[in-house]
Amino acid sequence: MINDKMAKALNEQINEELYSSYLYLAMSAWFESQNLPGFAAWMKVQAREEHAHALKFFEFIHECRGRVVLQAIQEPAREWKSPLAAFEAALKHEQHITGRMDKLMNLALAEKDYATAGLLQWFVKEQVEEEASADRIVQMLKMAANAPGALLMLDHQMGERK
Ligand code: OFO
């Protein structure tokens, strides 16, 4: 069983994950509009991954006999100043999600909900990877600044993500 307080917090996290998916899909659409199909494909894979994160919480709440309540998803931005600006926004978003996971973990421990804490442990680890991967791309885009050839090579490399 999951208590109401914890279920409410996890429901909010489902919304955050669906928003993450929506945000990365919006970034994918923007990269398409910039003729950078590799970046667009990378973001589409990321959007799918975020949707899977939402489903992990969705299924967990049901397994714990809680009630899932879906809320409206906020509209994401449509434009970014540059590929670098988009990935800086993605990194900032991931840092925000890491902060949310820390708060959820604190709540789970305060509620002595060790099952939820176990699930959250997976997400805490995942956030380390999420931040590292966004940051790596930010750094590469900084190195590619003012070199269109380097940006095109990077685009090709980004498109290889499965
Ligand atoms: Fe769900 O990890 Fe990114 O946001």
PDB file of C-alpha atoms and ligand atoms in Angstrom:
ATOM      1  CA  MET A   1       0.000   0.000   0.000  1.00  0.00           C
ATOM      2  CA  ILE A   2       1.061   3.555  -0.651  1.00  0.00           C
ATOM      3  CA  ASN A   3      -0.216   6.411   1.507  1.00  0.00           C
ATOM      4  CA  ASP A   4      -2.119   9.371   0.024  1.00  0.00           C
ATOM      5  CA  LYS A   5       0.685  11.846   0.574  1.00  0.00           C
ATOM      6  CA  MET A   6       3.238   9.710  -1.243  1.00  0.00           C
ATOM      7  CA  ALA A   7       0.781   8.813  -4.034  1.00  0.00           C
ATOM      8  CA  LYS A   8       0.050  12.524  -4.582  1.00  0.00           C
ATOM      9  CA  ALA A   9       3.776  13.299  -4.817  1.00  0.00           C
ATOM     10  CA  LEU A  10       4.360  10.441  -7.288  1.00  0.00           C
ATOM     11  CA  ASN A  11       1.359  11.580  -9.353  1.00  0.00           C
ATOM     12  CA  GLU A  12       2.979  15.012  -9.567  1.00  0.00           C
ATOM     13  CA  GLN A  13       6.160  13.306 -10.743  1.00  0.00           C
ATOM     14  CA  ILE A  14       4.234  11.511 -13.507  1.00  0.00           C
ATOM     15  CA  ASN A  15       3.247  14.970 -14.706  1.00  0.00           C
ATOM     16  CA  GLU A  16       6.866  16.175 -14.521  1.00  0.00           C
ATOM     17  CA  GLU A  17       8.052  13.188 -16.559  1.00  0.00           C
ATOM     18  CA  LEU A  18       5.330  13.681 -19.171  1.00  0.00           C
ATOM     19  CA  TYR A  19       6.280  17.356 -19.340  1.00  0.00           C
ATOM     20  CA  SER A  20       9.924  16.302 -19.816  1.00  0.00           C
ATOM     21  CA  SER A  21       8.829  14.098 -22.694  1.00  0.00           C
ATOM     22  CA  TYR A  22       6.804  16.969 -24.184  1.00  0.00           C
ATOM     23  CA  LEU A  23       9.706  19.399 -23.764  1.00  0.00           C
ATOM     24  CA  TYR A  24      12.158  17.100 -25.559  1.00  0.00           C
ATOM     25  CA  LEU A  25       9.632  16.433 -28.304  1.00  0.00           C
ATOM     26  CA  ALA A  26       9.302  20.225 -28.737  1.00  0.00           C
ATOM     27  CA  MET A  27      13.092  20.430 -28.934  1.00  0.00           C
ATOM     28  CA  SER A  28      13.078  17.617 -31.498  1.00  0.00           C
ATOM     29  CA  ALA A  29      10.582  19.582 -33.611  1.00  0.00           C
ATOM     30  CA  TRP A  30      12.736  22.698 -33.317  1.00  0.00           C
ATOM     31  CA  PHE A  31      15.888  20.816 -34.376  1.00  0.00           C
ATOM     32  CA  GLU A  32      13.956  19.498 -37.399  1.00  0.00           C
ATOM     33  CA  SER A  33      13.095  23.100 -38.281  1.00  0.00           C
ATOM     34  CA  GLN A  34      16.827  23.931 -38.087  1.00  0.00           C
ATOM     35  CA  ASN A  35      17.743  21.098 -40.494  1.00  0.00           C
ATOM     36  CA  LEU A  36      19.623  19.190 -37.818  1.00  0.00           C
ATOM     37  CA  PRO A  37      18.038  15.721 -38.103  1.00  0.00           C
ATOM     38  CA  GLY A  38      20.594  14.016 -35.857  1.00  0.00           C
ATOM     39  CA  PHE A  39      19.840  16.298 -32.907  1.00  0.00           C
ATOM     40  CA  ALA A  40      16.129  15.939 -33.664  1.00  0.00           C
ATOM     41  CA  ALA A  41      16.423  12.135 -33.557  1.00  0.00           C
ATOM     42  CA  TRP A  42      18.390  12.256 -30.276  1.00  0.00           C
ATOM     43  CA  MET A  43      15.683  14.385 -28.698  1.00  0.00           C
ATOM     44  CA  LYS A  44      12.967  12.037 -29.936  1.00  0.00           C
ATOM     45  CA  VAL A  45      14.718   9.101 -28.251  1.00  0.00           C
ATOM     46  CA  GLN A  46      15.000  11.224 -25.100  1.00  0.00           C
ATOM     47  CA  ALA A  47      11.278  12.067 -25.253  1.00  0.00           C
ATOM     48  CA  ARG A  48      10.495   8.331 -25.431  1.00  0.00           C
ATOM     49  CA  GLU A  49      12.742   7.668 -22.451  1.00  0.00           C
ATOM     50  CA  GLU A  50      10.903  10.307 -20.407  1.00  0.00           C
ATOM     51  CA  HIS A  51       7.586   8.736 -21.327  1.00  0.00           C
ATOM     52  CA  ALA A  52       8.949   5.425 -20.043  1.00  0.00           C
ATOM     53  CA  HIS A  53       9.905   7.179 -16.775  1.00  0.00           C
ATOM     54  CA  ALA A  54       6.315   8.398 -16.402  1.00  0.00           C
ATOM     55  CA  LEU A  55       5.076   4.836 -16.957  1.00  0.00           C
ATOM     56  CA  LYS A  56       7.441   3.491 -14.288  1.00  0.00           C
ATOM     57  CA  PHE A  57       5.708   5.703 -11.710  1.00  0.00           C
ATOM     58  CA  PHE A  58       2.282   4.960 -13.218  1.00  0.00           C
ATOM     59  CA  GLU A  59       2.781   1.209 -12.887  1.00  0.00           C
ATOM     60  CA  PHE A  60       4.381   1.462  -9.449  1.00  0.00           C
ATOM     61  CA  ILE A  61       1.435   3.421  -8.005  1.00  0.00           C
ATOM     62  CA  HIS A  62      -0.956   0.760  -9.291  1.00  0.00           C
ATOM     63  CA  GLU A  63       1.221  -2.064  -7.939  1.00  0.00           C
ATOM     64  CA  CYS A  64       0.998  -0.363  -4.541  1.00  0.00           C
ATOM     65  CA  ARG A  65      -2.797  -0.149  -4.875  1.00  0.00           C
ATOM     66  CA  GLY A  66      -2.746   3.646  -5.194  1.00  0.00           C
ATOM     67  CA  ARG A  67      -4.764   5.837  -7.521  1.00  0.00           C
ATOM     68  CA  VAL A  68      -3.202   7.450 -10.578  1.00  0.00           C
ATOM     69  CA  VAL A  69      -4.599  10.897 -11.394  1.00  0.00           C
ATOM     70  CA  LEU A  70      -3.331  12.542 -14.573  1.00  0.00           C
ATOM     71  CA  GLN A  71      -3.088  16.314 -14.732  1.00  0.00           C
ATOM     72  CA  ALA A  72      -2.764  18.840 -17.585  1.00  0.00           C
ATOM     73  CA  ILE A  73       0.684  19.030 -19.136  1.00  0.00           C
ATOM     74  CA  GLN A  74       2.245  22.482 -19.396  1.00  0.00           C
ATOM     75  CA  GLU A  75       3.001  23.810 -22.892  1.00  0.00           C
ATOM     76  CA  PRO A  76       6.753  23.676 -23.584  1.00  0.00           C
ATOM     77  CA  ALA A  77       8.789  26.422 -25.285  1.00  0.00           C
ATOM     78  CA  ARG A  78       8.833  26.381 -29.086  1.00  0.00           C
ATOM     79  CA  GLU A  79      12.052  28.147 -29.962  1.00  0.00           C
ATOM     80  CA  TRP A  80      15.636  28.220 -28.741  1.00  0.00           C
ATOM     81  CA  LYS A  81      18.311  30.702 -29.718  1.00  0.00           C
ATOM     82  CA  SER A  82      20.776  28.000 -30.803  1.00  0.00           C
ATOM     83  CA  PRO A  83      21.499  24.267 -30.383  1.00  0.00           C
ATOM     84  CA  LEU A  84      23.649  25.235 -27.402  1.00  0.00           C
ATOM     85  CA  ALA A  85      20.775  27.199 -25.830  1.00  0.00           C
ATOM     86  CA  ALA A  86      18.479  24.173 -26.282  1.00  0.00           C
ATOM     87  CA  PHE A  87      20.927  21.823 -24.552  1.00  0.00           C
ATOM     88  CA  GLU A  88      21.610  24.330 -21.794  1.00  0.00           C
ATOM     89  CA  ALA A  89      17.833  24.414 -21.231  1.00  0.00           C
ATOM     90  CA  ALA A  90      17.786  20.588 -21.218  1.00  0.00           C
ATOM     91  CA  LEU A  91      20.593  20.479 -18.641  1.00  0.00           C
ATOM     92  CA  LYS A  92      18.805  23.031 -16.443  1.00  0.00           C
ATOM     93  CA  HIS A  93      15.642  20.964 -16.703  1.00  0.00           C
ATOM     94  CA  GLU A  94      17.476  17.796 -15.661  1.00  0.00           C
ATOM     95  CA  GLN A  95      18.946  19.619 -12.662  1.00  0.00           C
ATOM     96  CA  HIS A  96      15.403  20.591 -11.719  1.00  0.00           C
ATOM     97  CA  ILE A  97      14.304  16.940 -12.000  1.00  0.00           C
ATOM     98  CA  THR A  98      17.248  15.841  -9.848  1.00  0.00           C
ATOM     99  CA  GLY A  99      16.061  18.274  -7.171  1.00  0.00           C
ATOM    100  CA  ARG A 100      12.566  16.765  -7.401  1.00  0.00           C
ATOM    101  CA  MET A 101      13.964  13.235  -6.956  1.00  0.00           C
ATOM    102  CA  ASP A 102      15.861  14.331  -3.864  1.00  0.00           C
ATOM    103  CA  LYS A 103      12.675  15.786  -2.383  1.00  0.00           C
ATOM    104  CA  LEU A 104      10.704  12.645  -3.229  1.00  0.00           C
ATOM    105  CA  MET A 105      13.390  10.502  -1.604  1.00  0.00           C
ATOM    106  CA  ASN A 106      13.282  12.663   1.542  1.00  0.00           C
ATOM    107  CA  LEU A 107       9.516  12.276   1.657  1.00  0.00           C
ATOM    108  CA  ALA A 108       9.661   8.496   1.157  1.00  0.00           C
ATOM    109  CA  LEU A 109      12.170   8.153   3.998  1.00  0.00           C
ATOM    110  CA  ALA A 110      10.163  10.470   6.272  1.00  0.00           C
ATOM    111  CA  GLU A 111       7.055   8.350   5.562  1.00  0.00           C
ATOM    112  CA  LYS A 112       9.056   5.140   6.114  1.00  0.00           C
ATOM    113  CA  ASP A 113       7.936   4.069   2.629  1.00  0.00           C
ATOM    114  CA  TYR A 114      10.905   1.884   1.733  1.00  0.00           C
ATOM    115  CA  ALA A 115       9.267   0.423  -1.383  1.00  0.00           C
ATOM    116  CA  THR A 116       8.996   3.899  -2.914  1.00  0.00           C
ATOM    117  CA  ALA A 117      12.512   4.715  -1.725  1.00  0.00           C
ATOM    118  CA  GLY A 118      13.693   1.611  -3.625  1.00  0.00           C
ATOM    119  CA  LEU A 119      12.060   2.826  -6.826  1.00  0.00           C
ATOM    120  CA  LEU A 120      13.464   6.316  -6.312  1.00  0.00           C
ATOM    121  CA  GLN A 121      16.966   4.919  -5.898  1.00  0.00           C
ATOM    122  CA  TRP A 122      16.787   3.893  -9.568  1.00  0.00           C
ATOM    123  CA  PHE A 123      15.773   7.428 -10.534  1.00  0.00           C
ATOM    124  CA  VAL A 124      18.504   9.028  -8.397  1.00  0.00           C
ATOM    125  CA  LYS A 125      21.080   7.004 -10.324  1.00  0.00           C
ATOM    126  CA  GLU A 126      19.363   7.733 -13.638  1.00  0.00           C
ATOM    127  CA  GLN A 127      19.564  11.475 -12.916  1.00  0.00           C
ATOM    128  CA  VAL A 128      23.342  11.259 -12.604  1.00  0.00           C
ATOM    129  CA  GLU A 129      23.400   9.887 -16.171  1.00  0.00           C
ATOM    130  CA  GLU A 130      20.801  12.351 -17.459  1.00  0.00           C
ATOM    131  CA  GLU A 131      22.757  15.355 -16.199  1.00  0.00           C
ATOM    132  CA  ALA A 132      26.096  13.963 -17.391  1.00  0.00           C
ATOM    133  CA  SER A 133      24.807  13.298 -20.896  1.00  0.00           C
ATOM    134  CA  ALA A 134      23.200  16.777 -21.281  1.00  0.00           C
ATOM    135  CA  ASP A 135      26.342  18.403 -19.884  1.00  0.00           C
ATOM    136  CA  ARG A 136      28.622  16.458 -22.247  1.00  0.00           C
ATOM    137  CA  ILE A 137      26.616  17.710 -25.229  1.00  0.00           C
ATOM    138  CA  VAL A 138      26.654  21.296 -23.880  1.00  0.00           C
ATOM    139  CA  GLN A 139      30.455  21.092 -23.702  1.00  0.00           C
ATOM    140  CA  MET A 140      30.733  19.656 -27.227  1.00  0.00           C
ATOM    141  CA  LEU A 141      28.455  22.372 -28.608  1.00  0.00           C
ATOM    142  CA  LYS A 142      30.635  25.000 -26.938  1.00  0.00           C
ATOM    143  CA  MET A 143      33.684  23.503 -28.638  1.00  0.00           C
ATOM    144  CA  ALA A 144      31.835  23.467 -31.973  1.00  0.00           C
ATOM    145  CA  ALA A 145      30.861  27.143 -31.637  1.00  0.00           C
ATOM    146  CA  ASN A 146      31.466  29.148 -34.817  1.00  0.00           C
ATOM    147  CA  ALA A 147      32.464  26.005 -36.743  1.00  0.00           C
ATOM    148  CA  PRO A 148      29.510  24.851 -38.891  1.00  0.00           C
ATOM    149  CA  GLY A 149      31.476  21.785 -40.025  1.00  0.00           C
ATOM    150  CA  ALA A 150      31.889  20.632 -36.434  1.00  0.00           C
ATOM    151  CA  LEU A 151      28.166  21.157 -35.780  1.00  0.00           C
ATOM    152  CA  LEU A 152      27.281  19.004 -38.792  1.00  0.00           C
ATOM    153  CA  MET A 153      29.638  16.251 -37.631  1.00  0.00           C
ATOM    154  CA  LEU A 154      28.072  16.402 -34.194  1.00  0.00           C
ATOM    155  CA  ASP A 155      24.614  16.216 -35.755  1.00  0.00           C
ATOM    156  CA  HIS A 156      25.624  13.050 -37.558  1.00  0.00           C
ATOM    157  CA  GLN A 157      26.964  11.543 -34.331  1.00  0.00           C
ATOM    158  CA  MET A 158      23.819  12.487 -32.361  1.00  0.00           C
ATOM    159  CA  GLY A 159      21.675  10.690 -34.924  1.00  0.00           C
ATOM    160  CA  GLU A 160      23.302   7.384 -34.001  1.00  0.00           C
ATOM    161  CA  ARG A 161      21.579   7.244 -30.613  1.00  0.00           C
ATOM    162  CA  LYS A 162      19.129   4.334 -30.484  1.00  0.00           C
TER     163      LYS A 162
HETATM  164 FE1  OFO B   1      13.070  11.553 -16.391  1.00  0.00          FE
HETATM  165  O1  OFO B   1      14.818  12.011 -16.482  1.00  0.00           O
HETATM  166 FE2  OFO B   1      15.004  13.441 -17.588  1.00  0.00          FE
HETATM  167  O2  OFO B   1      13.741  14.507 -16.999  1.00  0.00           O
END
